Short mmCIF file of C-alpha atoms in Angstrom, two decimals:
data_model
loop_
_atom_site.label_atom_id
_atom_site.label_comp_id
_atom_site.label_asym_id
_atom_site.label_seq_id
_atom_site.Cartn_x
_atom_site.Cartn_y
_atom_site.Cartn_z
CA MET I 1 183.29 -10.70 63.00
CA LEU I 2 181.91 -7.74 63.41
CA THR I 3 180.42 -6.95 59.64
CA LEU I 4 177.71 -4.75 58.86
CA ILE I 5 173.55 -6.00 58.33
CA LYS I 6 172.01 -4.29 55.27
CA GLU I 7 168.99 -3.15 56.43
CA ASP I 8 167.69 -5.14 54.35
CA LYS I 9 168.79 -8.42 56.68
CA ILE I 10 166.87 -6.59 59.86
CA THR I 11 165.95 -9.59 62.10
CA SER I 12 163.75 -9.53 65.14
CA THR I 13 167.21 -8.18 67.06
CA PHE I 14 168.63 -5.83 67.04
CA SER I 15 172.46 -5.66 67.60
CA THR I 16 174.86 -3.70 68.92
CA PRO I 17 175.56 -0.55 66.94
CA ILE I 18 179.33 -0.28 65.79
CA GLY I 19 180.03 1.46 62.58
CA TYR I 20 178.98 5.16 61.79
CA PHE I 21 178.20 7.22 59.02
CA ARG I 22 178.93 10.53 58.11
CA VAL I 23 176.23 12.58 56.24
CA PRO I 24 177.03 15.76 53.67
CA GLU I 25 175.94 19.08 55.01
CA GLU I 26 173.57 19.29 53.01
CA SER I 27 171.77 15.97 54.24
CA ASP I 28 168.25 17.14 55.68
CA GLU I 29 168.59 17.19 59.71
CA THR I 30 165.46 16.47 60.78
CA ALA I 31 165.27 12.77 60.91
CA PRO I 32 165.48 11.78 64.66
CA SER I 33 169.62 11.00 64.84
CA VAL I 34 171.72 9.95 67.75
CA ASP I 35 174.58 12.35 67.60
CA LYS I 36 173.46 15.87 66.56
CA SER I 37 176.54 17.11 64.92
CA ARG I 38 176.21 16.90 61.13
CA HIS I 39 177.93 14.05 60.27
CA GLY I 40 177.35 11.73 63.37
CA TYR I 41 174.57 9.98 62.14
CA LEU I 42 173.90 5.90 63.73
CA ASP I 43 174.66 2.57 61.95
CA TYR I 44 172.48 0.26 60.44
CA PHE I 45 172.45 -3.08 62.29
CA GLN I 46 175.62 -4.36 63.38
CA LYS I 47 176.17 -8.42 64.90
CA ARG I 48 177.85 -8.21 68.23
CA SER I 49 180.92 -10.62 68.25
CA SER I 50 184.60 -10.57 68.66
CA ASP I 51 185.89 -8.58 65.85
CA GLN I 52 186.56 -5.33 68.09
CA SER I 53 186.66 -3.28 65.22
CA ILE I 54 184.77 0.09 63.93
CA LYS I 55 183.64 0.48 60.27
CA VAL I 56 182.95 4.30 59.35
CA TRP I 57 180.89 4.39 55.90
CA ASP I 58 180.97 7.58 53.45
CA LYS I 59 177.56 9.26 51.59
CA GLY I 60 179.19 9.73 47.80
CA GLY I 61 178.28 12.28 45.62
CA ASN I 62 175.70 9.32 43.78
CA ALA I 63 173.92 8.55 47.23
CA GLU I 64 175.47 5.62 47.83
CA TRP I 65 177.23 4.56 51.21
CA ASN I 66 180.21 3.05 50.85
CA CYS I 67 182.96 1.77 53.83
CA THR I 68 185.75 4.09 53.71
CA ALA I 69 187.57 2.56 56.78
CA SER I 70 187.54 -0.65 59.01
CA TRP I 71 190.11 -1.67 62.05
CA LYS I 72 190.30 -2.86 64.74
CA THR I 73 189.87 -0.55 67.79
CA HIS I 74 189.60 -3.22 71.51
CA SER I 75 190.39 -5.98 72.61
CA GLY I 76 186.54 -6.80 73.38
CA SER I 77 183.42 -6.71 72.02
CA VAL I 78 183.00 -2.57 70.92
CA TRP I 79 179.93 -1.52 72.66
CA ARG I 80 178.84 2.33 71.41
CA VAL I 81 180.67 5.05 69.00
CA THR I 82 179.88 8.73 69.14
CA TRP I 83 181.18 11.67 67.06
CA ALA I 84 182.42 15.08 68.49
CA HIS I 85 180.95 17.88 67.48
CA PRO I 86 182.74 18.80 63.72
CA GLU I 87 184.11 22.15 65.29
CA PHE I 88 186.49 19.70 66.70
CA GLY I 89 187.37 18.00 63.97
CA GLN I 90 187.08 14.54 62.61
CA VAL I 91 186.70 12.69 66.19
CA LEU I 92 185.00 9.63 67.69
CA ALA I 93 185.42 7.55 70.30
CA SER I 94 184.60 3.83 71.52
CA CYS I 95 184.02 2.28 74.51
CA SER I 96 184.71 -1.78 74.96
CA PHE I 97 183.75 -4.85 77.16
CA ASP I 98 188.28 -4.42 77.49
CA ARG I 99 187.32 -1.85 80.05
CA THR I 100 188.24 0.82 78.04
CA ALA I 101 187.11 3.90 76.29
CA ILE I 102 189.43 5.21 73.41
CA VAL I 103 189.49 8.44 71.29
CA TRP I 104 190.19 8.32 67.35
CA GLU I 105 190.81 11.23 65.00
CA GLU I 106 190.99 10.99 61.13
CA ILE I 107 193.66 12.85 59.39
CA VAL I 108 195.39 13.28 55.72
CA GLY I 109 198.43 11.31 54.75
CA GLU I 110 201.71 13.44 54.61
CA SER I 111 204.32 13.44 52.57
CA ASN I 112 206.46 10.75 53.76
CA ASP I 113 203.37 8.82 55.17
CA LYS I 114 202.78 5.00 53.16
CA GLN I 115 199.19 6.67 53.23
CA ARG I 116 200.49 10.07 51.74
CA GLY I 117 197.25 11.57 50.39
CA GLN I 118 194.65 9.50 52.09
CA SER I 119 192.47 9.78 54.99
CA HIS I 120 193.32 7.21 57.96
CA TRP I 121 192.31 6.85 61.84
CA ILE I 122 194.73 7.11 64.77
CA LYS I 123 194.16 6.23 67.88
CA ARG I 124 195.02 9.33 69.75
CA THR I 125 194.45 8.10 73.92
CA THR I 126 192.75 5.27 75.31
CA LEU I 127 191.30 6.06 78.60
CA VAL I 128 191.73 2.85 81.51
CA ASP I 129 190.11 4.62 84.38
CA SER I 130 187.46 1.88 84.42
CA ARG I 131 187.42 -1.73 86.27
CA THR I 132 184.75 -2.80 84.46
CA SER I 133 183.36 -2.40 80.59
CA VAL I 134 182.65 0.42 79.60
CA THR I 135 178.76 0.43 78.82
CA ASP I 136 178.26 3.83 77.06
CA VAL I 137 180.75 6.68 76.15
CA LYS I 138 179.50 10.11 75.07
CA PHE I 139 181.03 13.89 74.09
CA ALA I 140 179.20 17.24 75.74
CA PRO I 141 177.87 19.58 74.01
CA LYS I 142 179.31 21.84 72.13
CA HIS I 143 179.09 24.77 74.44
CA MET I 144 180.95 22.68 77.15
CA GLY I 145 184.37 22.50 75.22
CA LEU I 146 185.86 19.50 74.48
CA MET I 147 184.77 16.94 76.93
CA LEU I 148 184.07 13.01 76.90
CA THR I 149 182.25 11.59 79.31
CA THR I 150 181.95 7.45 80.14
CA CYS I 151 179.56 4.82 82.52
CA SER I 152 181.03 1.20 83.47
CA ALA I 153 179.25 -1.52 84.71
CA ASP I 154 180.88 -0.93 88.01
CA GLY I 155 178.22 2.57 88.39
CA VAL I 156 181.25 4.74 87.71
CA VAL I 157 180.80 8.06 85.58
CA ARG I 158 184.00 9.79 84.85
CA ILE I 159 184.14 12.76 82.27
CA TYR I 160 187.02 13.75 80.69
CA GLU I 161 188.18 17.00 79.14
CA ALA I 162 190.97 18.06 77.16
CA PRO I 163 192.66 21.22 77.80
CA ASP I 164 193.72 21.50 74.37
CA VAL I 165 191.80 20.40 71.67
CA MET I 166 195.13 20.56 68.72
CA ASN I 167 196.05 17.97 70.94
CA LEU I 168 193.85 14.42 71.52
CA SER I 169 195.89 12.89 73.21
CA GLN I 170 195.82 14.95 76.61
CA TRP I 171 192.94 14.30 78.41
CA SER I 172 192.42 14.98 82.48
CA LEU I 173 189.19 13.37 84.31
CA GLN I 174 187.66 16.08 85.88
CA HIS I 175 184.94 14.19 87.43
CA GLU I 176 183.64 11.25 88.87
CA ILE I 177 180.38 9.49 90.39
CA SER I 178 179.37 7.11 91.58
CA SER I 179 175.65 6.28 90.83
CA LYS I 180 175.80 2.67 92.64
CA LEU I 181 174.02 0.51 90.27
CA SER I 182 175.55 -0.95 87.29
CA CYS I 183 175.47 2.15 84.46
CA SER I 184 173.92 0.70 81.04
CA CYS I 185 173.68 4.03 78.98
CA ILE I 186 174.61 7.91 79.65
CA SER I 187 172.92 11.38 77.80
CA TRP I 188 173.47 14.63 77.94
CA ASN I 189 171.03 17.62 78.47
CA PRO I 190 171.79 19.40 75.41
CA SER I 191 170.40 22.84 76.68
CA SER I 192 172.76 25.90 76.15
CA SER I 193 170.88 28.69 78.36
CA ARG I 194 172.70 29.72 80.92
CA ALA I 195 169.46 29.25 83.29
CA HIS I 196 170.27 25.36 82.97
CA ALA I 197 173.02 24.11 84.70
CA PRO I 198 175.56 20.90 82.65
CA MET I 199 173.05 17.96 83.43
CA ILE I 200 173.15 14.64 82.43
CA ALA I 201 171.60 11.67 82.73
CA VAL I 202 172.25 8.07 83.98
CA GLY I 203 170.50 5.04 83.34
CA SER I 204 170.98 1.46 84.86
CA ASP I 205 170.55 -2.22 83.62
CA ASP I 206 170.18 -3.75 86.72
CA SER I 207 168.52 -6.47 86.69
CA ASN I 208 166.33 -6.52 90.63
CA VAL I 209 163.28 -4.84 89.81
CA THR I 210 162.87 -4.13 93.76
CA TYR I 211 165.16 -1.54 93.25
CA GLY I 212 163.76 1.92 91.54
CA GLY I 213 165.13 4.34 90.73
CA LYS I 214 167.65 3.14 87.67
CA VAL I 215 167.36 6.65 86.17
CA GLN I 216 169.53 9.23 87.82
CA ILE I 217 170.00 12.80 86.81
CA TYR I 218 173.22 14.71 87.94
CA GLU I 219 173.75 18.05 87.94
CA TYR I 220 177.08 20.96 88.18
CA ASN I 221 176.79 22.57 91.15
CA GLU I 222 179.01 25.79 90.07
CA VAL I 223 179.63 26.79 93.86
CA THR I 224 181.18 23.38 94.84
CA ARG I 225 182.22 22.81 91.89
CA LYS I 226 181.05 18.79 91.67
CA TYR I 227 178.24 17.10 90.50
CA ALA I 228 175.36 16.10 92.63
CA LYS I 229 172.05 13.87 92.15
CA ALA I 230 170.08 16.05 91.58
CA GLU I 231 166.27 13.74 91.23
CA THR I 232 165.58 9.86 91.20
CA LEU I 233 163.05 8.74 88.53
CA MET I 234 161.89 5.83 91.39
CA THR I 235 159.37 4.71 89.51
CA VAL I 236 161.56 3.00 86.19
CA THR I 237 161.95 -0.36 87.59
CA ASP I 238 163.59 -1.96 84.98
CA ALA I 239 166.30 -2.33 82.75
CA VAL I 240 167.30 0.73 81.09
CA HIS I 241 168.75 0.26 77.69
CA ASP I 242 169.10 4.15 76.32
CA ILE I 243 168.37 6.87 77.90
CA ALA I 244 167.94 10.70 75.13
CA PHE I 245 167.40 13.94 76.50
CA ALA I 246 165.34 15.95 73.99
CA PRO I 247 167.17 18.95 72.28
CA ASN I 248 166.50 21.55 74.07
CA LEU I 249 164.60 24.72 71.91
CA GLY I 250 164.30 28.10 74.65
CA ARG I 251 162.36 25.89 76.91
CA SER I 252 162.19 26.21 80.65
CA PHE I 253 161.75 22.56 80.96
CA HIS I 254 163.41 19.47 80.21
CA VAL I 255 162.00 16.36 77.95
CA LEU I 256 163.79 12.70 78.85
CA ALA I 257 162.67 9.71 76.81
CA ILE I 258 163.90 6.49 78.07
CA ALA I 259 164.15 2.75 77.02
CA THR I 260 163.31 0.00 79.39
CA LYS I 261 160.60 -2.21 78.63
CA ASP I 262 158.31 0.20 76.75
CA VAL I 263 159.12 3.80 75.54
CA ARG I 264 159.28 6.36 78.77
CA ILE I 265 159.10 10.39 78.01
CA PHE I 266 159.64 12.31 81.43
CA LYS I 267 158.70 15.62 81.54
CA LEU I 268 161.08 17.65 83.90
CA VAL I 269 160.15 21.29 85.33
CA PRO I 270 163.20 23.07 87.54
CA LEU I 271 161.37 24.43 91.47
CA ARG I 272 162.83 27.73 91.91
CA LYS I 273 165.86 27.66 94.24
CA ASP I 274 168.21 30.07 95.96
CA SER I 275 171.02 31.14 93.14
CA SER I 276 173.23 31.20 96.68
CA SER I 277 172.56 27.47 97.42
CA SER I 278 174.69 24.75 96.58
CA ALA I 279 171.96 22.11 96.45
CA PRO I 280 171.37 21.20 93.43
CA THR I 281 168.19 22.33 91.54
CA LYS I 282 165.21 19.88 92.55
CA PHE I 283 162.63 18.97 89.44
CA GLU I 284 158.72 18.75 89.41
CA VAL I 285 158.42 15.00 87.39
CA GLN I 286 155.76 14.75 85.03
CA VAL I 287 155.29 11.28 83.31
CA LEU I 288 154.53 12.25 79.29
CA ALA I 289 153.61 9.00 77.69
CA GLN I 290 154.38 5.32 77.88
CA PHE I 291 154.23 2.69 75.26
CA ASP I 292 154.14 -0.81 75.34
CA SER I 293 153.75 -0.94 71.97
CA HIS I 294 156.71 -2.68 70.62
CA ASN I 295 155.56 -5.53 72.98
CA SER I 296 159.51 -5.91 74.09
CA GLN I 297 162.26 -5.00 75.26
CA VAL I 298 163.14 -1.49 73.86
CA TRP I 299 166.43 -0.61 73.28
CA ARG I 300 167.17 2.73 71.50
CA VAL I 301 165.74 6.19 71.90
CA SER I 302 166.47 9.15 69.25
CA TRP I 303 164.52 12.17 69.41
CA ASN I 304 165.49 14.31 65.70
CA ILE I 305 166.93 17.48 65.72
CA THR I 306 164.01 19.36 66.88
CA SER I 307 162.61 17.79 69.82
CA THR I 308 159.05 17.13 67.64
CA LEU I 309 159.51 13.37 66.80
CA LEU I 310 160.77 10.91 68.59
CA ALA I 311 162.26 7.06 67.09
CA SER I 312 161.89 3.78 69.48
CA SER I 313 163.38 0.48 68.48
CA GLY I 314 163.24 -2.87 70.24
CA ASP I 315 162.47 -6.53 69.81
CA ASP I 316 159.80 -6.09 67.89
CA GLY I 317 162.00 -5.51 64.59
CA CYS I 318 160.30 -2.50 63.85
CA VAL I 319 161.26 0.94 64.12
CA ARG I 320 158.22 3.26 65.51
CA LEU I 321 158.16 7.41 65.34
CA TRP I 322 156.24 8.99 68.19
CA LYS I 323 154.67 12.64 67.79
CA ALA I 324 153.27 14.45 69.95
CA ASN I 325 149.57 16.90 68.76
CA TYR I 326 149.27 20.38 69.81
CA MET I 327 147.21 19.01 73.33
CA ASP I 328 150.98 17.44 73.97
CA ASN I 329 149.75 14.71 73.72
CA TRP I 330 152.07 11.53 71.92
CA LYS I 331 150.79 8.92 69.73
CA CYS I 332 152.28 6.68 67.01
CA THR I 333 152.88 8.34 63.78
CA GLY I 334 154.65 5.47 61.39
CA ILE I 335 155.64 2.09 61.99
CA LEU I 336 158.89 1.17 59.84
CA LYS I 337 159.92 -2.43 59.07
CA GLY I 338 163.97 -3.19 58.17
CA ASP I 339 164.44 -1.44 54.65
CA GLY I 340 162.63 1.88 55.93
CA SER I 341 159.53 0.75 54.61
CA PRO I 342 155.78 1.67 56.32
CA VAL I 343 154.23 -1.19 57.80
CA SER I 344 150.91 -1.85 56.00
CA GLY I 345 147.88 -1.16 57.58
CA GLN I 346 149.65 0.79 60.37
CA PRO I 347 148.44 4.38 61.41
CA GLY I 348 151.14 6.96 59.96
CA ALA I 349 152.73 6.45 57.08
CA LEU I 350 156.75 7.77 57.28
CA SER I 351 156.54 10.13 54.01
CA GLY I 352 153.81 11.97 56.10
CA VAL I 353 155.49 12.88 58.78
CA LEU I 354 159.89 12.96 57.73
CA GLY I 355 159.07 12.91 53.99
CA SER I 356 160.25 9.69 52.06
CA ALA I 357 163.73 11.40 51.80
CA THR I 358 164.45 10.88 55.10
CA ALA I 359 162.81 7.24 55.82
CA GLN I 360 166.34 5.67 56.30
CA SER I 361 167.90 8.22 58.27
CA ALA I 362 164.92 8.26 61.20
CA LEU I 363 166.64 4.20 61.44
CA ASN I 364 169.82 5.71 61.86
CA GLY I 365 169.26 6.73 65.16
CA ALA I 366 167.15 4.63 66.49
CA THR I 367 168.56 1.02 65.96
CA GLY I 368 171.00 -1.59 67.20
CA ARG I 369 171.51 -2.61 70.93
#
């Protein structure tokens, strides 16, 4: 059974993120979250099991979290859940070991419905193109329209589009990208700048450490109308569990965080190219930071909305907060236990970074395996 584990029951091993919360608009947006939409914040902690269900939690006026929906979704374990941007409605997608991804929408029951006046979740479509376990699912940035990306254990990344945002039962497969390695996670570059082509990072959990390049960057080319490999991070040789582009607030370069046996932050600086060229952009790759402070596998990395703070979680049972100073040197500014309280004797109390009101939100984006 997939059951919710309250934050005071955290163990040394984070488990699969399944349930998601919707946060009211007045909630603080400066805390790290995997999904950058206002209502999409990752769960507390979930147990990986055969329950195959999703739970949705809403925050009421009394600041208490209440489970408002729980339903069986797949015929196998559910690996990930992600929210679409709220301008597309209350829409989420899930992926599973059963080789499918499913799009769900929350609707309010009509007059002839047994659930009249009550909101409930209905399945809009099931994507069945994968031949192996679908390991991650992400909606594209809202400026690209309603697009959904999946990656699978067979090494294929698939990008779907909903031609009519009012009809979520129709999705067309737009692109298939073969990465040659088992895929474990994906992340869209959120930049909406016309100077930056759509870009997606793909991480692999392939256990063969002799094969480098466990992170690959793909870029969309307007000339060929296809995605092509732009860069491979050859220094990443261990299994990658999570990957996250930092929000781009007008920067000319990109920042990428990676969760592997440690935490790594890369800077990708685009090199000049001929605007008429069909070749993908080449990048100067720089390692901004690398931390092994978890002393264990790192399972999640998550940026705050201004990309000034990175949260990571690992098998040490802690969430660590990383921040760069004015010289762009990254340091740990806080270590949190499962209940959101700082680890005694460690540098950087959480309240000094985020404020006590956002302590729990800092956990939401970085916890779970």
